[in-house]
Short mmCIF file of N, CA and C in Angstrom, two decimals:
data_model
loop_
_atom_site.label_atom_id
_atom_site.label_comp_id
_atom_site.label_asym_id
_atom_site.label_seq_id
_atom_site.Cartn_x
_atom_site.Cartn_y
_atom_site.Cartn_z
N MET A 12 129.13 111.34 135.95
CA MET A 12 127.69 112.14 135.68
C MET A 12 126.88 111.82 137.05
N GLN A 13 126.29 112.79 137.16
CA GLN A 13 125.00 112.96 137.89
C GLN A 13 124.01 111.96 137.88
N GLU A 14 123.27 111.32 138.54
CA GLU A 14 122.58 109.90 138.82
C GLU A 14 121.08 110.81 138.20
N ASP A 15 120.25 110.26 137.35
CA ASP A 15 118.69 110.51 137.15
C ASP A 15 119.05 111.94 136.63
N LYS A 16 120.04 112.33 135.65
CA LYS A 16 120.19 113.69 135.14
C LYS A 16 120.25 113.49 133.53
N HIS A 17 121.03 112.59 133.29
CA HIS A 17 121.58 112.27 131.73
C HIS A 17 120.34 111.15 131.32
N PRO A 18 120.04 111.32 130.12
CA PRO A 18 119.53 110.17 129.29
C PRO A 18 120.53 108.76 129.56
N ASP A 19 119.82 107.65 129.06
CA ASP A 19 120.52 106.40 129.11
C ASP A 19 121.41 106.42 127.78
N TYR A 20 122.69 106.34 128.05
CA TYR A 20 123.65 105.97 126.84
C TYR A 20 123.95 104.57 126.41
N HIS A 21 123.53 104.18 125.63
CA HIS A 21 124.00 102.64 125.53
C HIS A 21 124.23 102.19 123.86
N ALA A 22 124.67 101.08 123.74
CA ALA A 22 124.92 100.55 122.43
C ALA A 22 124.07 100.32 121.55
N VAL A 23 123.90 100.96 120.02
CA VAL A 23 122.45 100.63 119.22
C VAL A 23 122.91 100.60 118.03
N VAL A 24 122.41 99.82 117.32
CA VAL A 24 122.62 99.51 115.80
C VAL A 24 121.89 100.51 115.13
N PHE A 25 122.57 101.13 114.28
CA PHE A 25 121.68 101.85 113.18
C PHE A 25 121.62 101.30 111.98
N ARG A 26 120.54 101.05 110.91
CA ARG A 26 120.66 100.47 109.69
C ARG A 26 119.91 101.23 109.03
N ASP A 27 120.43 101.52 107.75
CA ASP A 27 120.35 102.03 106.55
C ASP A 27 119.53 101.29 105.28
N ARG A 28 118.31 101.05 105.68
CA ARG A 28 117.77 100.02 105.04
C ARG A 28 117.56 100.29 103.26
N ALA A 29 118.18 101.70 102.52
CA ALA A 29 118.09 101.90 101.06
C ALA A 29 119.65 101.19 100.73
N ALA A 30 120.46 101.12 101.55
CA ALA A 30 121.84 100.87 101.21
C ALA A 30 122.15 99.50 101.74
N GLY A 31 121.45 98.93 102.53
CA GLY A 31 121.52 97.49 103.57
C GLY A 31 122.86 97.25 104.07
N TYR A 32 123.23 98.97 104.81
CA TYR A 32 124.36 98.65 105.47
C TYR A 32 123.82 99.29 107.33
N ALA A 33 124.69 98.68 107.84
CA ALA A 33 124.49 98.86 109.27
C ALA A 33 125.45 98.92 110.21
N PHE A 34 125.50 99.97 111.32
CA PHE A 34 126.66 100.01 112.13
C PHE A 34 126.34 100.18 113.62
N LEU A 35 127.12 99.81 114.41
CA LEU A 35 127.03 99.84 115.65
C LEU A 35 127.76 100.85 116.47
N THR A 36 126.73 101.65 117.36
CA THR A 36 127.50 102.94 117.73
C THR A 36 126.80 103.00 119.10
N ARG A 37 127.01 104.07 119.82
CA ARG A 37 126.38 104.24 121.18
C ARG A 37 125.43 105.62 121.07
N SER A 38 124.09 105.27 121.65
CA SER A 38 123.19 106.73 121.15
C SER A 38 122.39 106.60 122.33
N THR A 39 121.47 107.72 122.66
CA THR A 39 120.15 107.77 123.22
C THR A 39 118.89 107.09 122.64
N ALA A 40 119.35 106.66 121.43
CA ALA A 40 117.88 106.33 120.71
C ALA A 40 117.41 104.99 121.34
N THR A 41 116.37 104.52 121.24
CA THR A 41 115.44 103.64 121.84
C THR A 41 114.84 103.18 120.80
N SER A 42 114.72 101.68 120.55
CA SER A 42 113.60 101.02 119.76
C SER A 42 113.10 99.84 120.41
N ASP A 43 112.07 99.36 120.12
CA ASP A 43 111.74 98.18 120.50
C ASP A 43 112.12 96.60 119.65
N ARG A 44 112.78 96.89 118.61
CA ARG A 44 112.97 95.91 117.62
C ARG A 44 114.65 95.76 117.92
N THR A 45 114.97 94.50 118.07
CA THR A 45 116.45 94.34 118.07
C THR A 45 117.09 93.40 117.03
N ILE A 46 118.31 93.08 116.79
CA ILE A 46 119.00 92.75 116.21
C ILE A 46 120.34 92.14 116.82
N GLU A 47 120.62 90.48 116.09
CA GLU A 47 121.69 90.14 116.66
C GLU A 47 122.73 91.00 115.84
N TRP A 48 124.06 90.64 116.56
CA TRP A 48 125.11 91.62 115.93
C TRP A 48 126.21 90.52 115.66
N ASP A 49 127.38 91.00 114.95
CA ASP A 49 128.39 89.75 114.33
C ASP A 49 128.99 89.38 115.68
N ASP A 50 129.10 90.17 117.02
CA ASP A 50 129.75 89.49 117.99
C ASP A 50 128.84 88.54 119.12
N GLY A 51 127.70 88.15 118.53
CA GLY A 51 126.95 87.51 119.10
C GLY A 51 125.91 88.09 120.29
N GLU A 52 126.05 89.71 120.31
CA GLU A 52 125.08 90.38 121.12
C GLU A 52 123.79 90.84 120.83
N THR A 53 122.68 91.11 121.21
CA THR A 53 121.66 91.50 120.89
C THR A 53 121.37 92.88 121.11
N TYR A 54 121.21 93.92 120.28
CA TYR A 54 120.67 95.08 120.54
C TYR A 54 119.86 95.85 119.52
N PRO A 55 119.31 96.80 120.40
CA PRO A 55 118.35 97.54 119.89
C PRO A 55 118.93 97.97 118.51
N VAL A 56 117.86 97.91 117.35
CA VAL A 56 118.18 98.54 115.81
C VAL A 56 117.19 99.58 115.45
N VAL A 57 117.55 100.86 115.00
CA VAL A 57 116.83 101.72 114.76
C VAL A 57 116.94 102.02 112.98
N ASP A 58 116.01 101.98 112.48
CA ASP A 58 115.95 101.80 111.22
C ASP A 58 116.28 103.51 110.53
N VAL A 59 117.20 103.68 109.54
CA VAL A 59 117.07 105.26 109.02
C VAL A 59 117.01 105.22 107.57
N GLU A 60 116.41 106.17 107.08
CA GLU A 60 116.22 106.39 105.57
C GLU A 60 117.47 106.69 104.75
N ILE A 61 118.07 107.34 105.41
CA ILE A 61 119.52 107.49 104.91
C ILE A 61 120.92 107.75 105.44
N SER A 62 121.72 107.13 105.48
CA SER A 62 123.41 107.69 105.96
C SER A 62 124.31 108.04 105.19
N SER A 63 125.52 108.02 105.58
CA SER A 63 126.66 108.32 104.47
C SER A 63 127.10 107.44 103.54
N GLU A 64 126.66 105.79 103.69
CA GLU A 64 126.38 105.15 102.85
C GLU A 64 125.31 104.99 101.50
N SER A 65 124.19 105.87 101.40
CA SER A 65 123.35 106.14 100.67
C SER A 65 123.25 107.81 100.06
N HIS A 66 123.49 108.33 100.97
CA HIS A 66 123.56 109.95 100.83
C HIS A 66 124.03 110.49 99.71
N PRO A 67 123.77 110.78 98.52
CA PRO A 67 124.51 111.37 97.32
C PRO A 67 125.70 112.23 97.64
N PHE A 68 125.83 113.13 98.54
CA PHE A 68 126.62 113.79 98.56
C PHE A 68 128.01 112.50 98.90
N TYR A 69 127.95 111.89 99.79
CA TYR A 69 129.04 110.70 100.16
C TYR A 69 129.30 109.66 99.26
N THR A 70 128.41 109.52 98.08
CA THR A 70 128.34 108.31 97.15
C THR A 70 129.07 109.10 95.74
N GLY A 71 129.06 110.25 95.78
CA GLY A 71 129.74 110.97 94.72
C GLY A 71 128.52 110.93 93.70
N THR A 72 127.39 110.73 94.02
CA THR A 72 126.25 110.85 92.77
C THR A 72 125.49 112.00 93.08
N ALA A 73 125.84 113.15 93.63
CA ALA A 73 125.57 114.63 93.88
C ALA A 73 125.27 115.31 92.58
N ARG A 74 124.33 116.25 92.41
CA ARG A 74 124.19 116.87 90.96
C ARG A 74 125.45 118.18 91.67
N THR A 75 126.23 118.56 90.22
CA THR A 75 126.60 119.61 90.52
C THR A 75 125.77 121.00 90.10
N VAL A 76 125.85 122.13 90.21
CA VAL A 76 125.24 123.25 89.79
C VAL A 76 126.10 124.05 88.56
N ASP A 77 125.81 124.32 87.79
CA ASP A 77 126.70 124.62 86.44
C ASP A 77 126.65 126.39 86.86
N ALA A 78 127.86 126.53 87.78
CA ALA A 78 127.92 127.86 88.09
C ALA A 78 127.98 129.07 87.13
N GLU A 79 129.19 128.98 86.08
CA GLU A 79 129.23 129.38 85.39
C GLU A 79 127.98 130.14 84.16
N GLY A 80 127.10 128.64 84.15
CA GLY A 80 125.77 128.90 83.14
C GLY A 80 124.74 130.02 84.51
N ARG A 81 124.63 130.08 85.45
CA ARG A 81 124.15 130.80 86.20
C ARG A 81 124.46 132.25 86.34
N ILE A 82 126.00 132.47 86.27
CA ILE A 82 126.42 133.49 86.28
C ILE A 82 126.41 134.46 84.72
N ALA A 83 126.31 133.54 83.85
CA ALA A 83 126.13 134.33 82.70
C ALA A 83 124.41 134.47 82.32
N ARG A 84 123.81 133.87 83.04
CA ARG A 84 122.17 133.96 82.62
C ARG A 84 122.31 135.54 83.72
N PHE A 85 122.80 135.53 84.95
CA PHE A 85 122.72 136.69 85.81
C PHE A 85 123.08 138.17 84.82
N ALA A 86 124.46 138.23 84.37
CA ALA A 86 124.66 138.70 83.41
C ALA A 86 123.52 139.31 82.17
N ARG A 87 123.05 138.50 81.56
CA ARG A 87 122.23 138.48 80.57
C ARG A 87 121.37 139.55 81.09
N ARG A 88 120.47 139.07 82.16
CA ARG A 88 119.32 139.33 82.79
C ARG A 88 119.37 140.96 83.38
N TYR A 89 120.51 140.85 83.75
CA TYR A 89 120.85 142.41 84.75
C TYR A 89 121.94 143.13 83.85
N GLY A 90 122.77 142.50 82.88
CA GLY A 90 123.71 143.36 82.42
C GLY A 90 124.68 143.50 83.28
N GLU A 91 125.96 143.95 82.60
CA GLU A 91 127.31 144.34 83.19
C GLU A 91 126.78 145.28 84.28
N ALA A 92 127.67 144.88 85.58
CA ALA A 92 127.61 145.90 86.70
C ALA A 92 128.60 147.13 86.37
N ASP A 93 128.04 148.05 86.46
CA ASP A 93 128.56 149.58 86.36
C ASP A 93 129.03 150.05 87.61
N SER A 94 129.89 151.24 87.68
CA SER A 94 130.50 151.57 88.76
C SER A 94 129.85 152.52 89.73
N GLY A 95 128.54 153.13 88.89
CA GLY A 95 127.59 153.70 89.64
C GLY A 95 127.99 155.24 89.26
N GLU A 96 128.71 155.13 88.47
CA GLU A 96 129.23 157.25 88.37
C GLU A 96 128.69 157.38 86.70
N SER A 97 128.16 158.64 86.59
CA SER A 97 127.99 158.72 85.46
C SER A 97 129.32 159.52 84.26
N ALA A 98 129.60 159.18 83.49
CA ALA A 98 130.44 159.61 82.65
C ALA A 98 130.24 161.21 82.18
N SER A 99 130.71 162.22 82.54
CA SER A 99 130.69 163.55 82.26
C SER A 99 131.88 164.28 81.51
#
C-alpha cells in the first residue's frame, strides 16, 4: 500500500448495546472509548444500535407480509386482469 494514501486500518471492538454482544474485527472506525478484550489487549470500542445479534431478520423475529392477502385485495380493488381485447 502507498504511504499516507489509505486510512488507518486497525483492530476495533464493535459492541451491540441492545443484545449485549461484542465482536473484534478490523476497521477504519475510531473511538475515544476503549475496552479490554478477552486476550488482555485494550482496543477502541464502537457502540452500535443494531447488529446481526439484534436485527429482526437475523434473529427470526421479522414480520412476514401476507402476500396472498395483498393479491386478493388488489383483485377486489381492480378486478381480474383482462386480455385487452373485446369479444365481438
